[in-house]
CSV table of C-alpha atoms in Angstrom, one decimal:
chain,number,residue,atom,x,y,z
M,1,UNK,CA,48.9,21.7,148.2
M,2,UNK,CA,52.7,22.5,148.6
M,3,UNK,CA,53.3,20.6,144.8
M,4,UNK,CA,50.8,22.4,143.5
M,5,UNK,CA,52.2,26.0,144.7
M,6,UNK,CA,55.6,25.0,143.4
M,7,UNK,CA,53.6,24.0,139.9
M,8,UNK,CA,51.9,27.2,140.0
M,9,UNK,CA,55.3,29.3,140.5
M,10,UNK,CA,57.0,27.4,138.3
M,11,UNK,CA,55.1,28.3,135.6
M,12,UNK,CA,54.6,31.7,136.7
M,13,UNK,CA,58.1,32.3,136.5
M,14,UNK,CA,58.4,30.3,132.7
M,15,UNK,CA,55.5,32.6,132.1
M,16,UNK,CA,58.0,35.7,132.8
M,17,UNK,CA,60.8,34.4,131.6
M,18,UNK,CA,59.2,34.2,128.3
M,19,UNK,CA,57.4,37.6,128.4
M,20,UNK,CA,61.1,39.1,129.4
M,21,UNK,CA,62.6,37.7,126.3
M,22,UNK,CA,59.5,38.7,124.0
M,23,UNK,CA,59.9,41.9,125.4
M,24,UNK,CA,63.5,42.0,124.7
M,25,UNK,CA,63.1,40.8,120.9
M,26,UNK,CA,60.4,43.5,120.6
M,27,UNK,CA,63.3,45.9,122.1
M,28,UNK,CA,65.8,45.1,119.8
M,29,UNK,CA,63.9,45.4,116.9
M,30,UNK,CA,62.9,48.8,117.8
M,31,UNK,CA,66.0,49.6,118.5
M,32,UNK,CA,67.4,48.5,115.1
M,33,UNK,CA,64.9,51.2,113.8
M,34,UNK,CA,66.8,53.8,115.1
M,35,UNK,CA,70.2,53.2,112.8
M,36,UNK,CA,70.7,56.2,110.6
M,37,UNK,CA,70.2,56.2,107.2
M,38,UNK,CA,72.0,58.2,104.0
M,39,UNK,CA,68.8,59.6,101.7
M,40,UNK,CA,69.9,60.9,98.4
M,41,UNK,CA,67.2,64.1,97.4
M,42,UNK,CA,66.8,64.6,93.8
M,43,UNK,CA,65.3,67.7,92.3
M,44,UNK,CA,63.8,68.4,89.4
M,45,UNK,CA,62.1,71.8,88.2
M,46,UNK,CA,60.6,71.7,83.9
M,47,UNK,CA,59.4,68.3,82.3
M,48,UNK,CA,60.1,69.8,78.8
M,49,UNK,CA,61.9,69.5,75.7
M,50,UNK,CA,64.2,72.5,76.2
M,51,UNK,CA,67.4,73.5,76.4
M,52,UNK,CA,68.0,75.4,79.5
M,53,UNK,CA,69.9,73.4,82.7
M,54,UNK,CA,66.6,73.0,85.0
M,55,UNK,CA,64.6,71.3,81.5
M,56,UNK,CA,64.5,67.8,81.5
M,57,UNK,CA,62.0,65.7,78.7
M,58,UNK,CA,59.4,63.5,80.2
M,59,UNK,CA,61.1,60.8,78.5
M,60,UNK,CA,64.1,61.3,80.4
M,61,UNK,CA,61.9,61.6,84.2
M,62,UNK,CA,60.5,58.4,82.8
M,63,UNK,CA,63.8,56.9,82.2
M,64,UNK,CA,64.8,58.5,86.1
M,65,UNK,CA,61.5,56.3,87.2
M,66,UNK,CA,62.1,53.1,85.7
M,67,UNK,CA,65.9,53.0,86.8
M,68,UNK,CA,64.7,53.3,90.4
M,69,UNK,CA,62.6,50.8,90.4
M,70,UNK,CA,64.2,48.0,88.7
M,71,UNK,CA,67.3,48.8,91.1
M,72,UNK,CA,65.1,48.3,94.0
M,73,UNK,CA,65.0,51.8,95.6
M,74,UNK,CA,61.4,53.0,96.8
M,75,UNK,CA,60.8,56.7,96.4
M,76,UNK,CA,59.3,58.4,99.9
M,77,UNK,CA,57.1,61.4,100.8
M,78,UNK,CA,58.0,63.7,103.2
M,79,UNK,CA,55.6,62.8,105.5
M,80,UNK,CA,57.2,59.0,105.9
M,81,UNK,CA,60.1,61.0,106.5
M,82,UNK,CA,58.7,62.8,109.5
M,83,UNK,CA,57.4,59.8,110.8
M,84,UNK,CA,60.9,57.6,110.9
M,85,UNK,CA,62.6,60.5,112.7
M,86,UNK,CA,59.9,61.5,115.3
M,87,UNK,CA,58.2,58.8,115.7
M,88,UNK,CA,60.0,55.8,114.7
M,89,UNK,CA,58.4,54.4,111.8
M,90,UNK,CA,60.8,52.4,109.4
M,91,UNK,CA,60.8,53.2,105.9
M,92,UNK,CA,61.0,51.2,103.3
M,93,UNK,CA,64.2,49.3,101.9
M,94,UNK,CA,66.8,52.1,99.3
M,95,UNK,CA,64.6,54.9,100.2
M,96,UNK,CA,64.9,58.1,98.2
M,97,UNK,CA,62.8,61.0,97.8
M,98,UNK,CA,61.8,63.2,94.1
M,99,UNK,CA,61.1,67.1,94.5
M,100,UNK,CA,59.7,69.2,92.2
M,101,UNK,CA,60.3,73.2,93.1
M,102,UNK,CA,58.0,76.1,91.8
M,103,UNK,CA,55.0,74.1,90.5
M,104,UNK,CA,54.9,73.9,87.3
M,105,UNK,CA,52.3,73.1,84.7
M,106,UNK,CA,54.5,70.6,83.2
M,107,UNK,CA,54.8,69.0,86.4
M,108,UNK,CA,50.8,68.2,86.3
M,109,UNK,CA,51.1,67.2,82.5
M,110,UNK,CA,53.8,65.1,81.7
M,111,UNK,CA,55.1,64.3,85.5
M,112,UNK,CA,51.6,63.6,87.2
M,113,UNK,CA,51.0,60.9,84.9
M,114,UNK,CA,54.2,58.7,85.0
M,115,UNK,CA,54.0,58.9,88.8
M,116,UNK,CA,51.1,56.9,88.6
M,117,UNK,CA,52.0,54.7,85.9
M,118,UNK,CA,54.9,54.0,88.2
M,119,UNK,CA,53.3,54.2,91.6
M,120,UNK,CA,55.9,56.7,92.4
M,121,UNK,CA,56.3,59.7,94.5
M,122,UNK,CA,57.1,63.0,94.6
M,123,UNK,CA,57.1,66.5,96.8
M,124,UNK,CA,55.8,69.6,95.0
M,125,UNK,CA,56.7,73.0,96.6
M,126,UNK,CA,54.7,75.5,95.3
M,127,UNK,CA,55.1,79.3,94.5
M,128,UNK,CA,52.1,80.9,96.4
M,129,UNK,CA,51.3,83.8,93.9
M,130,UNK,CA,51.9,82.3,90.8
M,131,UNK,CA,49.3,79.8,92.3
M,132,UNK,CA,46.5,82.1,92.6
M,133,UNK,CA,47.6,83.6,89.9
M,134,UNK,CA,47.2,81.0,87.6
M,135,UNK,CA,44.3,79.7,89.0
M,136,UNK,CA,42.7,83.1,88.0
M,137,UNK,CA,43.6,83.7,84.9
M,138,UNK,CA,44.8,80.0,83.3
M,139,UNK,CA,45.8,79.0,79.8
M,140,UNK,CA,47.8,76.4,78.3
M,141,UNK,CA,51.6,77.4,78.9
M,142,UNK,CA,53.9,74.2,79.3
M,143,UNK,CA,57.1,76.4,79.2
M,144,UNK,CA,56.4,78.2,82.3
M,145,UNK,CA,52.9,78.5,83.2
M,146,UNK,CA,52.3,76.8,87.1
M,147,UNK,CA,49.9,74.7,88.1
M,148,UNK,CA,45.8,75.7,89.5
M,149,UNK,CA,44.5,75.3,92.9
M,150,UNK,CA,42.2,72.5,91.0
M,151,UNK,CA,45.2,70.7,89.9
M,152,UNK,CA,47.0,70.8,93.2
M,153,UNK,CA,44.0,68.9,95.0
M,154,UNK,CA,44.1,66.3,92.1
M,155,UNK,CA,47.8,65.6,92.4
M,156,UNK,CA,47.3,65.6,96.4
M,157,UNK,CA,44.1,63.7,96.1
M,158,UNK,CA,46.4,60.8,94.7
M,159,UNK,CA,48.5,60.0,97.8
M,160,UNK,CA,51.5,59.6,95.6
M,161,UNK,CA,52.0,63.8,95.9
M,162,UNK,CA,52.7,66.0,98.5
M,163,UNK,CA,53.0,69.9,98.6
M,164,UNK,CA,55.7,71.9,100.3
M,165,UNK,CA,55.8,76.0,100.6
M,166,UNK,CA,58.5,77.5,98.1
M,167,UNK,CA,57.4,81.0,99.7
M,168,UNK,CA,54.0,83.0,98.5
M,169,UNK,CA,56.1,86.1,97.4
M,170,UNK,CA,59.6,86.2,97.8
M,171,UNK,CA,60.7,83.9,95.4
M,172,UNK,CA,62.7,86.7,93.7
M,173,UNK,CA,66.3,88.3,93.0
M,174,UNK,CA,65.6,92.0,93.2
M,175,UNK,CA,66.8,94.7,96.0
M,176,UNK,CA,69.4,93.3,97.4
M,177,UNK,CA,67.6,90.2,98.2
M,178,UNK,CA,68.2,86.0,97.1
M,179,UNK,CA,65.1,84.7,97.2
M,180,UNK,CA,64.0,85.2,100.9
M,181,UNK,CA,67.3,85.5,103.0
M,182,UNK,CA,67.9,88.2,105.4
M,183,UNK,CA,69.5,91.3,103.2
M,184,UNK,CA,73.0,92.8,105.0
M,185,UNK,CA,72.0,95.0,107.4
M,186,UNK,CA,68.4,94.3,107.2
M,187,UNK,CA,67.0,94.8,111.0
M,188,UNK,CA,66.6,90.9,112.1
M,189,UNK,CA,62.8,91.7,113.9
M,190,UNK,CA,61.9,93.2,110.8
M,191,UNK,CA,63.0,90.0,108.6
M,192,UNK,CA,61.5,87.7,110.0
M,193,UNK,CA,58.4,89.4,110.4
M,194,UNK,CA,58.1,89.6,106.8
M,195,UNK,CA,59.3,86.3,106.0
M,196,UNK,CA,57.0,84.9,108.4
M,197,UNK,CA,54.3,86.8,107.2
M,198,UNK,CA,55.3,85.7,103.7
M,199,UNK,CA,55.0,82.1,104.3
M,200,UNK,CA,52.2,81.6,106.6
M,201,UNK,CA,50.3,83.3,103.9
M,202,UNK,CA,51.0,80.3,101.8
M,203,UNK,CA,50.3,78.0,104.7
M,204,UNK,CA,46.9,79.5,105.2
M,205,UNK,CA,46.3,79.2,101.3
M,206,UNK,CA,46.8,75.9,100.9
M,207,UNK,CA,44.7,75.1,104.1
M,208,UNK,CA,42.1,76.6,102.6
M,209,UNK,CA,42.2,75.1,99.2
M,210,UNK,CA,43.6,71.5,100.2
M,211,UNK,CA,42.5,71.2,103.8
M,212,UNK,CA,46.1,70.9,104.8
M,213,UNK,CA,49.0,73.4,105.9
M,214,UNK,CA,52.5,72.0,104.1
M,215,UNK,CA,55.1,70.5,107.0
M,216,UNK,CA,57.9,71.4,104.4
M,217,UNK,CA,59.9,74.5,103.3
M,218,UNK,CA,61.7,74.6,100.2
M,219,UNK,CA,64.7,77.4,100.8
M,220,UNK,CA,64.6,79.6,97.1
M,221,UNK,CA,67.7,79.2,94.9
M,222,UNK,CA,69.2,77.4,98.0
M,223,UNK,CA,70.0,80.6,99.7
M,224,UNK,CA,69.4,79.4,103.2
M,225,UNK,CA,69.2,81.4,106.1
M,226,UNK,CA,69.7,80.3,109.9
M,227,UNK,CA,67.3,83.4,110.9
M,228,UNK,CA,64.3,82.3,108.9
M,229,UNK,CA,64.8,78.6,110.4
M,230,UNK,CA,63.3,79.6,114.0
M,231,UNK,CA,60.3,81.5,112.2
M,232,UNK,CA,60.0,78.2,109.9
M,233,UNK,CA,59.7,76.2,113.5
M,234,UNK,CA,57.4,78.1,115.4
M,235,UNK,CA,55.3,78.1,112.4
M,236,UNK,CA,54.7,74.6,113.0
M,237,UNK,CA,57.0,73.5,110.1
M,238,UNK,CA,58.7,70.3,110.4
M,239,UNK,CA,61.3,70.2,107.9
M,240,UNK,CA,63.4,72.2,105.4
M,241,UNK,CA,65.1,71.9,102.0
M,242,UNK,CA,68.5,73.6,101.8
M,243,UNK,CA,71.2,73.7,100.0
M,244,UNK,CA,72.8,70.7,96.9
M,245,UNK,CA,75.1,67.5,98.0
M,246,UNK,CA,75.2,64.2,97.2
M,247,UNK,CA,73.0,62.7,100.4
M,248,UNK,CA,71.7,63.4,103.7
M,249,UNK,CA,72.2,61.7,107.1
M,250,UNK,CA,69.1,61.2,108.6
M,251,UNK,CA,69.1,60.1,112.1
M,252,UNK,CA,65.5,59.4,114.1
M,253,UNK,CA,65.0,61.8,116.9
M,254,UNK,CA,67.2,64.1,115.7
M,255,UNK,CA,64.9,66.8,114.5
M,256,UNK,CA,67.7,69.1,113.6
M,257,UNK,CA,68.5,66.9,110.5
M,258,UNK,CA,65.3,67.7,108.6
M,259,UNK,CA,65.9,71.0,108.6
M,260,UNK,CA,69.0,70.6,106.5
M,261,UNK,CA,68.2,68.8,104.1
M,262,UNK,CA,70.2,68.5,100.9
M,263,UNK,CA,69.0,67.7,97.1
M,264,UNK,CA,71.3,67.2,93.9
M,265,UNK,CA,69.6,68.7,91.1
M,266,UNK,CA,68.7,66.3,87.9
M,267,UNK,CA,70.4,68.5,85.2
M,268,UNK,CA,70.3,66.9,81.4
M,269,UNK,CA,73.8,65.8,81.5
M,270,UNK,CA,73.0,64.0,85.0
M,271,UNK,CA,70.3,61.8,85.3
M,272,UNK,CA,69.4,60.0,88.5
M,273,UNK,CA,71.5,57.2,87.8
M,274,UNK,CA,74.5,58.9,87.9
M,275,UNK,CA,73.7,61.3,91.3
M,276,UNK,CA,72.8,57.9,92.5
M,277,UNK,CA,76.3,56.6,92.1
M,278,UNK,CA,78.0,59.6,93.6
């Protein structure tokens, strides 16, 4: 009876002695999760052949698309972004993220469809007026016209898209006023009032038309400002687009970091290979 006790602890204790260790790999690898990572943001606005600095061809965004992936990166939504810093999911190998801001037709034209030839992915903030706007009243305009309500939900409907808030009406340069910072002297209760009216009307928009609210905020023109960043949060946001730079650190469980984040803007004379190598 006493051998067979000693049998039984015995093997109890291998038993635990084994489960430690398990438990300790399991550890470790979590913990190896949690290293930070540098994520270079690149952002374009008009697939067009055009001149201006913002126009890019569709050839070129192609050429942007095929680099990536034959040099092994993996583009990400901001949604897998969310996930590795709150709740610790890894993201793939070279990750690196493609915006789009104002939400243009030409986006849905020429840039929707070499996504999916690629299996490639993007964020889309959108302009909430023009939205409606051209959802009202649409006709072909590839220079400037934005994308429908109808167009959205296909691009969404993909899984390869996802849609960020780029303000519903203050997207402007007018009174004293970039985009939708706080003007000098302007009362702070009264600013973010109106910015937050501002945005959540967007929210609600797209809720209503896509069944989702957008987790992102693209800052106009990059003219950031700290006292829309506490309306942005109790909003429900969980992440903000700043200002240019070459790459962001993005550390998990640091929430602070993904609202700051940088993007390098894909001119003509600086394609994604060369922000790359930066």
């Amino acid at each position: 009876m006493c051998i067979s006790l000693k049998k039984f602890l015995s093997v109890l204790l291998l038993s635990i002695i084994l489960l430690t260790a398990t438990a300790d790999a399991a550890y470790t690898d979590n913990t190896a999760q949690l290293q930070p990572i540098e994520l270079p943001i690149i952002m374009y606005h008009f697939l067009v052949d055009n001149k201006g600095e913002h126009h890019i061809s569709p050839g070129e965004f192609e050429r942007d698309l095929i680099f990536l992936k034959e040099n092994g990166y993996n583009t990400i939504g901001i949604s897998e972004l969310i996930a590795f810093v709150h709740e610790n999911r890894p993201l793939p190998p070279n990750p690196v993220m493609l915006t789009f801001d104002d939400g243009y037709y030409n986006n849905y034209v020429h840039g929707f469809p070499l996504l999916l030839k690629h299996n490639s992915k993007a964020v889309i903030s959108i302009i909430g007026d023009h939205t409606d706007i051209w959802s009202k009243n649409f006709y072909e305009d590839l220079e400037s016209g934005h994308m429908t309500w109808e167009q959205i939900r296909e691009i969404v409907d993909s899984g390869l898209v996802e849609i960020g808030n780029h303000t519903y009406s203050m997207h402007l340069i007018k009174h004293g006023r970039k985009g939708c910072r706080r003007k000098d002297g302007e009362n702070l209760l009264d600013y973010q009032r109106l910015f937050g009216r501002d945005v959540n009307r967007l929210q609600v928009r797209v809720l209503e038309e896509c069944g989702f609210s957008p987790a992102l905020f693209a800052f106009p023109y990059h003219a950031v400002c700290e006292d829309a960043i506490h309306v942005l949060q109790i909003l429900g946001f969980r992440a903000a687009f700043t200002g240019s730079g070459k790459s962001n650190t993005i550390t998990p469980g640091d929430s602070d970091c993904l609202f700051d984040l940088k993007r390098t803007n894909r001119s003509r004379l600086r394609p994604a290979e060369a922000i790359l190598q930066q």
